[in-house]
PDB file of C-alpha atoms in Angstrom:
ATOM      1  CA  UNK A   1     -31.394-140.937  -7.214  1.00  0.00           C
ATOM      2  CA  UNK A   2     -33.049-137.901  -8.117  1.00  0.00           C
ATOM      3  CA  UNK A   3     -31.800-134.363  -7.636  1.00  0.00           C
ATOM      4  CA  UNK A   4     -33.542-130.704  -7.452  1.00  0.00           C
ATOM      5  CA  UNK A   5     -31.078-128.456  -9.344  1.00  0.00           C
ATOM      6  CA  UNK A   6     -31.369-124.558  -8.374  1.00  0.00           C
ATOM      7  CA  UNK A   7     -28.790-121.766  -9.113  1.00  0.00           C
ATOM      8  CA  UNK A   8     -29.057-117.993  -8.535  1.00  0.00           C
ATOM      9  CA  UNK A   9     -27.755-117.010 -11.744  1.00  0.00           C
ATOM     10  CA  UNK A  10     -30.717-118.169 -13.771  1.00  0.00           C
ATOM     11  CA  UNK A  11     -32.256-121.164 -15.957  1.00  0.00           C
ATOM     12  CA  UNK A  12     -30.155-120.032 -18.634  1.00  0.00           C
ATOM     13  CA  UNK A  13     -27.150-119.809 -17.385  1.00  0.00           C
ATOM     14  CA  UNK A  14     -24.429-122.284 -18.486  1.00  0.00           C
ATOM     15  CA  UNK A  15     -23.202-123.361 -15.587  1.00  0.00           C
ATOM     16  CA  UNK A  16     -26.653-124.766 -14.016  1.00  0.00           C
ATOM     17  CA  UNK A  17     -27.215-126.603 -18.210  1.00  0.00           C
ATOM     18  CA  UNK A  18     -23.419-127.486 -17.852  1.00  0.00           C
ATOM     19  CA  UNK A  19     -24.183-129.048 -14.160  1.00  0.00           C
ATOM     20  CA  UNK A  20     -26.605-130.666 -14.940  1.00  0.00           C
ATOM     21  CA  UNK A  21     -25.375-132.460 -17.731  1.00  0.00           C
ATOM     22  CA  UNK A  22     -22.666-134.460 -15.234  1.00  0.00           C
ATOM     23  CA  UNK A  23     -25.567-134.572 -12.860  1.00  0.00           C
ATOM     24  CA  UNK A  24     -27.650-136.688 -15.140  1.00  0.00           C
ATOM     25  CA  UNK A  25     -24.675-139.323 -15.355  1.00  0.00           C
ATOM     26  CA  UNK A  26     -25.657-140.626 -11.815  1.00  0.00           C
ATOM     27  CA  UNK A  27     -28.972-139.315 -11.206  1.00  0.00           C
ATOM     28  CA  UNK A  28     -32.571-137.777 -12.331  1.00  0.00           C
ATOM     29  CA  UNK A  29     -32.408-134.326 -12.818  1.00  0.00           C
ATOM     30  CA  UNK A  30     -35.300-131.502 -11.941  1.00  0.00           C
ATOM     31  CA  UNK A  31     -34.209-128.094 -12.147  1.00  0.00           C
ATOM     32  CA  UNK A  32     -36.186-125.142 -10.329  1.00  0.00           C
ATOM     33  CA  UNK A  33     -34.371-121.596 -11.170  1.00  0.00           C
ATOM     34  CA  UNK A  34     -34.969-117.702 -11.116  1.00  0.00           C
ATOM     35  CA  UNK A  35     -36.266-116.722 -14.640  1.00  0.00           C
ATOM     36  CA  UNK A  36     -33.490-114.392 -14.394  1.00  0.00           C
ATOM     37  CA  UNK A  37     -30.080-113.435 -12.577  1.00  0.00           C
ATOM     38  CA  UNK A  38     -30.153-113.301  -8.829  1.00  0.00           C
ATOM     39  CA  UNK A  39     -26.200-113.151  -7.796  1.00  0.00           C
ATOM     40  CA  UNK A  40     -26.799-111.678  -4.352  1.00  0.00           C
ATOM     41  CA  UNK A  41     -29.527-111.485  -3.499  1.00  0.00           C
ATOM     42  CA  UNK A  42     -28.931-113.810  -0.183  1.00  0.00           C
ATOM     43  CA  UNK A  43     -31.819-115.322   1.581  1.00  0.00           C
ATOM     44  CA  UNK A  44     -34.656-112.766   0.087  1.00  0.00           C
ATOM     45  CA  UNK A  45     -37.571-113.930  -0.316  1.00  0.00           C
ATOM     46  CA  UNK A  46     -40.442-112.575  -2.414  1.00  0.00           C
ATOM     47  CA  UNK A  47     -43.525-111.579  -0.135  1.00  0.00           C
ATOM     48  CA  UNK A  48     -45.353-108.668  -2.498  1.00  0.00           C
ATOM     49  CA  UNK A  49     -45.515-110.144  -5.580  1.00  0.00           C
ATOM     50  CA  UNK A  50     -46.863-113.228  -7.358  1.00  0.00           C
ATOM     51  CA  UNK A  51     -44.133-115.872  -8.403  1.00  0.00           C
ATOM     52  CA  UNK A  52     -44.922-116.397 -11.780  1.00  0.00           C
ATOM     53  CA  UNK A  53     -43.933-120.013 -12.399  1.00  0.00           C
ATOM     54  CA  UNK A  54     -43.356-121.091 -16.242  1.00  0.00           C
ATOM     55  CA  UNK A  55     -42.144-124.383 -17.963  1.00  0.00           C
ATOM     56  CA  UNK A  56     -38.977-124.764 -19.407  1.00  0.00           C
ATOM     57  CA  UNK A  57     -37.130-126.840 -22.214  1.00  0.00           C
ATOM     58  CA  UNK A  58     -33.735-127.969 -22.494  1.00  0.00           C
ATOM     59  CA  UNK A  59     -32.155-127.961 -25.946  1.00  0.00           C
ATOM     60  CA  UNK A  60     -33.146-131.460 -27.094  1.00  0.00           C
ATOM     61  CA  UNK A  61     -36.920-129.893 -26.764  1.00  0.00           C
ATOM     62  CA  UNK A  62     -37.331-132.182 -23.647  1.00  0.00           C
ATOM     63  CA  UNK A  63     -38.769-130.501 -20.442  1.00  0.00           C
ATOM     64  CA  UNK A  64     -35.886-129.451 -18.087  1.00  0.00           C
ATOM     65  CA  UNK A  65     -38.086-127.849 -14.933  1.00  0.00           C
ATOM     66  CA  UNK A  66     -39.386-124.882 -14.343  1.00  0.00           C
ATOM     67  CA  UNK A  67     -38.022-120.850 -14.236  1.00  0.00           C
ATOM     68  CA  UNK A  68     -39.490-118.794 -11.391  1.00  0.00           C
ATOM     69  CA  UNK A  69     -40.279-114.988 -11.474  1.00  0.00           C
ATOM     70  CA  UNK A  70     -38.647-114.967  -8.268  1.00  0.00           C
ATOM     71  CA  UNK A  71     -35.207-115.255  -5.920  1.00  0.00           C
ATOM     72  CA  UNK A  72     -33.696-118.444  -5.144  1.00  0.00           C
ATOM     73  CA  UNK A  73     -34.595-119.320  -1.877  1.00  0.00           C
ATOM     74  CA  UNK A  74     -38.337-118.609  -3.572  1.00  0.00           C
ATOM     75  CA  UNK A  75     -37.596-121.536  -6.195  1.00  0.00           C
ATOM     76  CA  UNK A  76     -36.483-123.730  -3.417  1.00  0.00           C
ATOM     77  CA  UNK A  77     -39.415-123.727  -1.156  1.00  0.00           C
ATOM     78  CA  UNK A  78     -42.292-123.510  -4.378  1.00  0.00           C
ATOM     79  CA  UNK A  79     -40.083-126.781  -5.625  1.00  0.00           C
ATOM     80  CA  UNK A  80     -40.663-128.449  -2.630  1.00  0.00           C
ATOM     81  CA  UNK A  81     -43.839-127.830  -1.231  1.00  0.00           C
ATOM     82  CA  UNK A  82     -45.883-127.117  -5.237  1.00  0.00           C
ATOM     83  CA  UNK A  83     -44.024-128.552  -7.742  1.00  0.00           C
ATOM     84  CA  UNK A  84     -42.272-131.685  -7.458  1.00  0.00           C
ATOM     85  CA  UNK A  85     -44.702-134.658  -6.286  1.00  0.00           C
ATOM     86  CA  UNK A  86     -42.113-136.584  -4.202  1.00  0.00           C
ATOM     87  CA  UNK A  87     -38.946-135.030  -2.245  1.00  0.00           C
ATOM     88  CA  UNK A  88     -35.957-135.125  -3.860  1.00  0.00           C
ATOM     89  CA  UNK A  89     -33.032-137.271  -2.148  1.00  0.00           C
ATOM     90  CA  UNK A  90     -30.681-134.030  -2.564  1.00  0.00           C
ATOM     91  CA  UNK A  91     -30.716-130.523  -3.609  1.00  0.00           C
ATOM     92  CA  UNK A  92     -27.380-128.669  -5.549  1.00  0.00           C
ATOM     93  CA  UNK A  93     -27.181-125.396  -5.779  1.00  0.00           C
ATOM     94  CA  UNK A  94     -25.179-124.314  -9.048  1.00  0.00           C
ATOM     95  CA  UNK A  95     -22.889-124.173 -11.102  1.00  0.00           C
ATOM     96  CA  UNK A  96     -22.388-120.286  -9.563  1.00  0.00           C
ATOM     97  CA  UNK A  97     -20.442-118.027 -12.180  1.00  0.00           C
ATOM     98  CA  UNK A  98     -18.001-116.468  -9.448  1.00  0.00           C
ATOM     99  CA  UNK A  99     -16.551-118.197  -5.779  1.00  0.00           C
ATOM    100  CA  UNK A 100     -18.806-118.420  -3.122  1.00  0.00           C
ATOM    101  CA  UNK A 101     -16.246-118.885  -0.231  1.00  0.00           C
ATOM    102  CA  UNK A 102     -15.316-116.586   3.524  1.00  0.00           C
ATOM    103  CA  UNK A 103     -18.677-114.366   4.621  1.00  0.00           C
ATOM    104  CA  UNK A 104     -19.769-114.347   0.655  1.00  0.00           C
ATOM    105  CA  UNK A 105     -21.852-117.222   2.059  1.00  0.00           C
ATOM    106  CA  UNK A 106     -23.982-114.777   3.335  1.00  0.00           C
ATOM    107  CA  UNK A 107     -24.783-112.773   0.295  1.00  0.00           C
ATOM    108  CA  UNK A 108     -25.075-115.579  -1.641  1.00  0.00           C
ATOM    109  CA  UNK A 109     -27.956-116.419  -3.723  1.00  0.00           C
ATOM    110  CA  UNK A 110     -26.734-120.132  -4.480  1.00  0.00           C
ATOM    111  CA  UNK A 111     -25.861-120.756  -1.210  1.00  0.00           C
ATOM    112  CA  UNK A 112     -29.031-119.400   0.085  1.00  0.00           C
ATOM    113  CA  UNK A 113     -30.826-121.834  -1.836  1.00  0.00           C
ATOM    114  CA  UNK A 114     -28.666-124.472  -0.617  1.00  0.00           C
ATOM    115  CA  UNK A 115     -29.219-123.610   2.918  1.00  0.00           C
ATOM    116  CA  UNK A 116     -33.423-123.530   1.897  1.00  0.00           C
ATOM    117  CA  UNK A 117     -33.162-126.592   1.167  1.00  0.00           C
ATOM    118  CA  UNK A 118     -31.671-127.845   4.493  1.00  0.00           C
ATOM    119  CA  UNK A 119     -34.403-125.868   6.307  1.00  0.00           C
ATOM    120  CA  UNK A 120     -36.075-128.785   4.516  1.00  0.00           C
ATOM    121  CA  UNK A 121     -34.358-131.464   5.850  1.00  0.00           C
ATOM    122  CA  UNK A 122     -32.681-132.087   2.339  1.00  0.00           C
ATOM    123  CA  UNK A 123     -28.993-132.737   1.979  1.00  0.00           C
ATOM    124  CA  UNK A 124     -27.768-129.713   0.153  1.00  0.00           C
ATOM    125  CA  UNK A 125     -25.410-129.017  -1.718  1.00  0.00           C
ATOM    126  CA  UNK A 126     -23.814-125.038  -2.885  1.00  0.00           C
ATOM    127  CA  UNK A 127     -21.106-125.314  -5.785  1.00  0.00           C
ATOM    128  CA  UNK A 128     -19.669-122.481  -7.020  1.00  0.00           C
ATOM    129  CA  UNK A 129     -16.824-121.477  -9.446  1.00  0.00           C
ATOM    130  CA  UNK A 130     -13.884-119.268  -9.031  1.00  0.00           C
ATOM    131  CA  UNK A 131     -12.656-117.088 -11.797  1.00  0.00           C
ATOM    132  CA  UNK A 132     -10.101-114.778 -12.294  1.00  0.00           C
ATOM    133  CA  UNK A 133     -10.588-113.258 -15.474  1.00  0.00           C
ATOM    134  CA  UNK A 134     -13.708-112.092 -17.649  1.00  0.00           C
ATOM    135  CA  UNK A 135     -15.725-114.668 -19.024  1.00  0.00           C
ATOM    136  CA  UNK A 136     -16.078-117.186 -20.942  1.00  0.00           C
ATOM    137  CA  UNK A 137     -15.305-120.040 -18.054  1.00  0.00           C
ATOM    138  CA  UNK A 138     -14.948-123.450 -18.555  1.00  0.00           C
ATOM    139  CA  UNK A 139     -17.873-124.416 -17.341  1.00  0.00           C
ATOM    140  CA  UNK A 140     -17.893-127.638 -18.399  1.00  0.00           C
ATOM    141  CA  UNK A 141     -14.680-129.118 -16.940  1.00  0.00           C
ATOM    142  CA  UNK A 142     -15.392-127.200 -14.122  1.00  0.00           C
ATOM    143  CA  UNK A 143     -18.892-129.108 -14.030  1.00  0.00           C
ATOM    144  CA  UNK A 144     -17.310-132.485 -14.378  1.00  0.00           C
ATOM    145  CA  UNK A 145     -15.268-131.678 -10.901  1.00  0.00           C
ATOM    146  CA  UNK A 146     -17.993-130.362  -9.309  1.00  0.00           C
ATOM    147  CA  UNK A 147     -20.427-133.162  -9.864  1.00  0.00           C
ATOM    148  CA  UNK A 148     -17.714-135.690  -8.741  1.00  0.00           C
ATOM    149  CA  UNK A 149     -17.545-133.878  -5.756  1.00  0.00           C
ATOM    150  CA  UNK A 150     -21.053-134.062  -5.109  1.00  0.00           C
ATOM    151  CA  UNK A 151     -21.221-137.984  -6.345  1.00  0.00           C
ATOM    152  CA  UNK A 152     -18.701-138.292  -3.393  1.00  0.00           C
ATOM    153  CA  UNK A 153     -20.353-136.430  -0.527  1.00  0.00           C
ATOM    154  CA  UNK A 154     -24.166-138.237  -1.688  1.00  0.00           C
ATOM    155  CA  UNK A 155     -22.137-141.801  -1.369  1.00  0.00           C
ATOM    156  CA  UNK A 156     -20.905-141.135   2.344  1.00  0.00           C
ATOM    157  CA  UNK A 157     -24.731-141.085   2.882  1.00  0.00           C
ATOM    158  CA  UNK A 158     -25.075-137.874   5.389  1.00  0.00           C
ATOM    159  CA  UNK A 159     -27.850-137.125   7.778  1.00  0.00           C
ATOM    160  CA  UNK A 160     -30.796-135.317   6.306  1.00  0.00           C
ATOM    161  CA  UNK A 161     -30.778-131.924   6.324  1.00  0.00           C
ATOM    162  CA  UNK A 162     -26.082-131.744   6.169  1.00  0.00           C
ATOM    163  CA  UNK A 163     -25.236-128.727   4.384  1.00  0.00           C
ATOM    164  CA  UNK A 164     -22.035-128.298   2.425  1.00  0.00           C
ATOM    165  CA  UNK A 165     -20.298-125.437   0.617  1.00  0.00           C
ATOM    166  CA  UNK A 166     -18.200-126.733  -2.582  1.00  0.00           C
ATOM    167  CA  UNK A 167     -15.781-123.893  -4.260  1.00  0.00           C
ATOM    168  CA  UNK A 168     -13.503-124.667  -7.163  1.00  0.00           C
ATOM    169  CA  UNK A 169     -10.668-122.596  -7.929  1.00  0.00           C
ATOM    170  CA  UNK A 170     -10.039-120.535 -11.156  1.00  0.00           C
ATOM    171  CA  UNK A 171      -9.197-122.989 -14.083  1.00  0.00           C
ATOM    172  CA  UNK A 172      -7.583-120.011 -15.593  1.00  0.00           C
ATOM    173  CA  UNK A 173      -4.360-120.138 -12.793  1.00  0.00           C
ATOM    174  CA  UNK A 174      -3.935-123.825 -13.577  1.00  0.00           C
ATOM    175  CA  UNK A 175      -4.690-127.270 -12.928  1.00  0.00           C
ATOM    176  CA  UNK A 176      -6.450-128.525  -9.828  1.00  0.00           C
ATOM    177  CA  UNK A 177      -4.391-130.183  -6.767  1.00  0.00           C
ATOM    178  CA  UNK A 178      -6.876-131.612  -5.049  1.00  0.00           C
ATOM    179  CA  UNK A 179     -10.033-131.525  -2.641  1.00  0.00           C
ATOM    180  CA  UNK A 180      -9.791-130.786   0.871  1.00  0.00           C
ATOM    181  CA  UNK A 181     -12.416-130.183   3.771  1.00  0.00           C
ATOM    182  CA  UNK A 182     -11.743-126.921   5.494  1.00  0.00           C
ATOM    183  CA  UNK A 183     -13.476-124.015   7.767  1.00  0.00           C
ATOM    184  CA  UNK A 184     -15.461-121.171   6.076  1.00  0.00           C
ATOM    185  CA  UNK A 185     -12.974-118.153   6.589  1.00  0.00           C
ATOM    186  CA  UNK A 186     -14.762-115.297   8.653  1.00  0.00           C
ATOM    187  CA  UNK A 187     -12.411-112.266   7.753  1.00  0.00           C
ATOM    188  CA  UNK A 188     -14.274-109.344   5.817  1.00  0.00           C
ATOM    189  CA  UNK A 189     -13.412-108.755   2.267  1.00  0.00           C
ATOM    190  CA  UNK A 190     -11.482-105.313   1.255  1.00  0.00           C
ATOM    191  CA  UNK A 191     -14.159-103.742  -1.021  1.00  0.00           C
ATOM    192  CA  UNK A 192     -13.886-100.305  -3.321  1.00  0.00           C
ATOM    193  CA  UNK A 193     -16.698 -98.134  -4.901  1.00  0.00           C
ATOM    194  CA  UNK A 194     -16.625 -95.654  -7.967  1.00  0.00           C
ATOM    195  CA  UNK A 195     -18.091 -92.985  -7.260  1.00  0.00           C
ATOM    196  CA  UNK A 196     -19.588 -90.736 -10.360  1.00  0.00           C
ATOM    197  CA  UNK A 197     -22.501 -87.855 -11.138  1.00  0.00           C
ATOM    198  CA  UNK A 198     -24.626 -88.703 -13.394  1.00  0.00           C
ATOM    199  CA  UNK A 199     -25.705 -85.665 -16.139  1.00  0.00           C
ATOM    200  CA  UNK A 200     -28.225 -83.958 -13.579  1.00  0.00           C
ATOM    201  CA  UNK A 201     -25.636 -83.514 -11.202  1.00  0.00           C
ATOM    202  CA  UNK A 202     -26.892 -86.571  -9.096  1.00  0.00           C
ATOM    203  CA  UNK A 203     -24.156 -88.654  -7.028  1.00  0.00           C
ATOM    204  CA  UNK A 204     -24.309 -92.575  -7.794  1.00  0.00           C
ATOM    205  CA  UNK A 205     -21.851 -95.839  -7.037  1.00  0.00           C
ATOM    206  CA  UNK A 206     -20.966 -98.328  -8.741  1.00  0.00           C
ATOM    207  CA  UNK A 207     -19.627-101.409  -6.748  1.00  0.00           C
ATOM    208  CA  UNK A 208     -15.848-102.472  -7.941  1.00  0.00           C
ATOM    209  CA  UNK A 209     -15.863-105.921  -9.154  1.00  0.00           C
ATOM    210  CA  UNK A 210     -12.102-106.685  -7.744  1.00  0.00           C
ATOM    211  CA  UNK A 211     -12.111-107.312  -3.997  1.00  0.00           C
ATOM    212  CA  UNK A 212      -9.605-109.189  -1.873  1.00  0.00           C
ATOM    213  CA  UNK A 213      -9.930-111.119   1.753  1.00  0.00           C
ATOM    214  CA  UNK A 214      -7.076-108.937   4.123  1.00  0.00           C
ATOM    215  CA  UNK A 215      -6.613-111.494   6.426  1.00  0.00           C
ATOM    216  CA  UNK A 216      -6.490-114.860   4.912  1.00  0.00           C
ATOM    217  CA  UNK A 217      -6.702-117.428   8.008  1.00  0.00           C
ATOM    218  CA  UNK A 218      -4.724-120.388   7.148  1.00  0.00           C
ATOM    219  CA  UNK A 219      -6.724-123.566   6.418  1.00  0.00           C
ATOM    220  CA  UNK A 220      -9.919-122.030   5.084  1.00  0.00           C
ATOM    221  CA  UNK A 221     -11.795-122.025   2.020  1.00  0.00           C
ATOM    222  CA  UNK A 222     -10.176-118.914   1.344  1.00  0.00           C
ATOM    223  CA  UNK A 223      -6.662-119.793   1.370  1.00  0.00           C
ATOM    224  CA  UNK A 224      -7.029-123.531   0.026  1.00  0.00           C
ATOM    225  CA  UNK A 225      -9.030-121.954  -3.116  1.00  0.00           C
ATOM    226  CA  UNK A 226      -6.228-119.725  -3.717  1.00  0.00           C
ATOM    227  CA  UNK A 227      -3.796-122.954  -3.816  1.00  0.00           C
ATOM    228  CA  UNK A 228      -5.654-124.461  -6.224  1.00  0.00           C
ATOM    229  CA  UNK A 229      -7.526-126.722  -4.245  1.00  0.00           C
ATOM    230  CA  UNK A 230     -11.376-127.681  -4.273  1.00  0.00           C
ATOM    231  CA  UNK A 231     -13.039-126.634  -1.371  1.00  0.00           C
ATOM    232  CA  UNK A 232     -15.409-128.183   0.712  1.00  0.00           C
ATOM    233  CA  UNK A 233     -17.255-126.656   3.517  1.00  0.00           C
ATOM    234  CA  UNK A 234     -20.155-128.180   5.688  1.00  0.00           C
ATOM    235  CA  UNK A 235     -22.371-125.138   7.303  1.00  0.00           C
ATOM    236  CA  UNK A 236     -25.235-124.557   9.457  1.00  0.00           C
ATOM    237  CA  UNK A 237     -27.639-122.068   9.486  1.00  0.00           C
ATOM    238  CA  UNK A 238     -28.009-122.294  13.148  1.00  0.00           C
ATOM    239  CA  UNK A 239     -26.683-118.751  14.527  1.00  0.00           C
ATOM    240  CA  UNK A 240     -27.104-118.585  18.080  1.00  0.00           C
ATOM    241  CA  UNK A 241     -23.953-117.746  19.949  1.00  0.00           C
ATOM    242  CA  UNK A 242     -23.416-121.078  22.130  1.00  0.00           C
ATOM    243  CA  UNK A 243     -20.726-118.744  24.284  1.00  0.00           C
ATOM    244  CA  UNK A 244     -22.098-116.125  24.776  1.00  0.00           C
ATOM    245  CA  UNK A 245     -25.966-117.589  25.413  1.00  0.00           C
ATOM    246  CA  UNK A 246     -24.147-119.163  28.224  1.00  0.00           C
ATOM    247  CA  UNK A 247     -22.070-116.437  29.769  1.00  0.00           C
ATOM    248  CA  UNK A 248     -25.597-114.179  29.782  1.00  0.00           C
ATOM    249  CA  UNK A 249     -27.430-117.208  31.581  1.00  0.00           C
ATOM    250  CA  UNK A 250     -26.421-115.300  34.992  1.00  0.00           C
ATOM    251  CA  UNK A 251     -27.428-111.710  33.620  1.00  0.00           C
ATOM    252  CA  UNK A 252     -30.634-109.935  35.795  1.00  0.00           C
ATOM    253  CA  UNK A 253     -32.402-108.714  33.875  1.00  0.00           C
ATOM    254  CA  UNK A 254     -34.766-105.813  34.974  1.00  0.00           C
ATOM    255  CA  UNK A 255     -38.410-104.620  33.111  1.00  0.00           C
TER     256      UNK A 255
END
């Protein structure tokens, strides 16, 4: 089996080397990353500039893939269609530093690259890490889970193209109960800004790094994260309002 490994937070990170490790147990390993950290970045793309494409070593001295001067749905799409002679038979998205669960999905760098890869017709895979508390994470344990995860969802063989979501929860709040398949919650996150002038008098932001969901709808990635429970999500990047096409079927429209 061989698998493209992408992440938003960059080559170096250690989560994607920490990934990858438990990857390599059950499968060939590629890895096509942002040079440096992309954590929201969504589905950008990078129209303006070159993507300056460089090869990369792992710390054996053996070549590990190849860091891109660009964002991660960038990496994706040069991986598949300039760098990698045959298709890969999945793409995983990871380890992400930080949850990816509720509308986060949409800002998300590693799950945009996940969902890039389905545009592709390539199982995909997002896995992302909860924490609670500053860094350093246990990356590795939380590595081991995630890769059994994705050993599990590659055996049940799904159609190419299936996207799926995979959260763990915060090692730091204690030991994992379980996995469970739930809905993405859809409830917007309560979010603060500091607000400070800089020495010329100029008004600037910063964005608060605590942020909490206000309406936690049972039996969602949300919730079930926050119960200690792996997450595990399949998406679609298919938006279209099925409802509400319908219902405007018998509009008139007039020019």
């Amino acid at each position: 089996m061989r698998i493209l490994l992408t992440n938003d937070d960059g080559i170096y990170a250690p989560g994607l080397r920490a990934l990858r490790k438990e990857l390599m147990k059950f499968a060939e390993v590629v890895v096509v990353a942002p040079a440096s950290e992309q954590s929201g970045v969504g589905h950008s793309i990078t129209l303006l500039q070159p993507l300056v494409v460089q090869e990369v070593l792992d710390e054996s001295n053996e070549f590990l893939g190849w860091a891109i001067e660009g964002k991660p749905a960038d990496c994706v799409k040069l991986a598949l269609l300039e760098l990698i002679p045959e298709p890969p038979d999945a793409l995983v998205s990871g380890l992400n530093a930080g949850s990816n669960a509720g509308i986060n999905v949409l800002y998300s760098g590693t799950c945009a690259a996940a969902i890039e890869g389905a545009f592709f017709h390539q199982t995909s895979i997002a896995v992302s890490l909860e924490y609670t508390k500053p860094k350093p994470l246990d990356f590795a344990k939380a590595a081991e889970l995630g890769a059994g995860v994705v050993k599990q969802i590659l055996d049940k063989r799904p159609a190419r193209g299936s996207l799926f979501n995979v959260n763990i929860p915060s090692l730091d709040r204690g030991p994992v109960r379980g996995i469970r398949t739930v809905r993405q919650n859809t409830a917007p996150y309560v979010e603060t800004f500091s607000r400070r002038v800089d020495p010329r008098g100029r008004v600037y932001f910063w964005s608060n790094p605590e942020f909490s969901c206000s309406n936690l709808h049972p039996d969602t990635d949300v919730t079930l994260l926050g119960e200690q429970f792996i997450t595990v999500t399949p998406l679609q990047f298919n938006l279209t309002h099925e409802a509400m096409l319908k219902e405007m079927g018998s509009w008139q429209w007039k020019m």
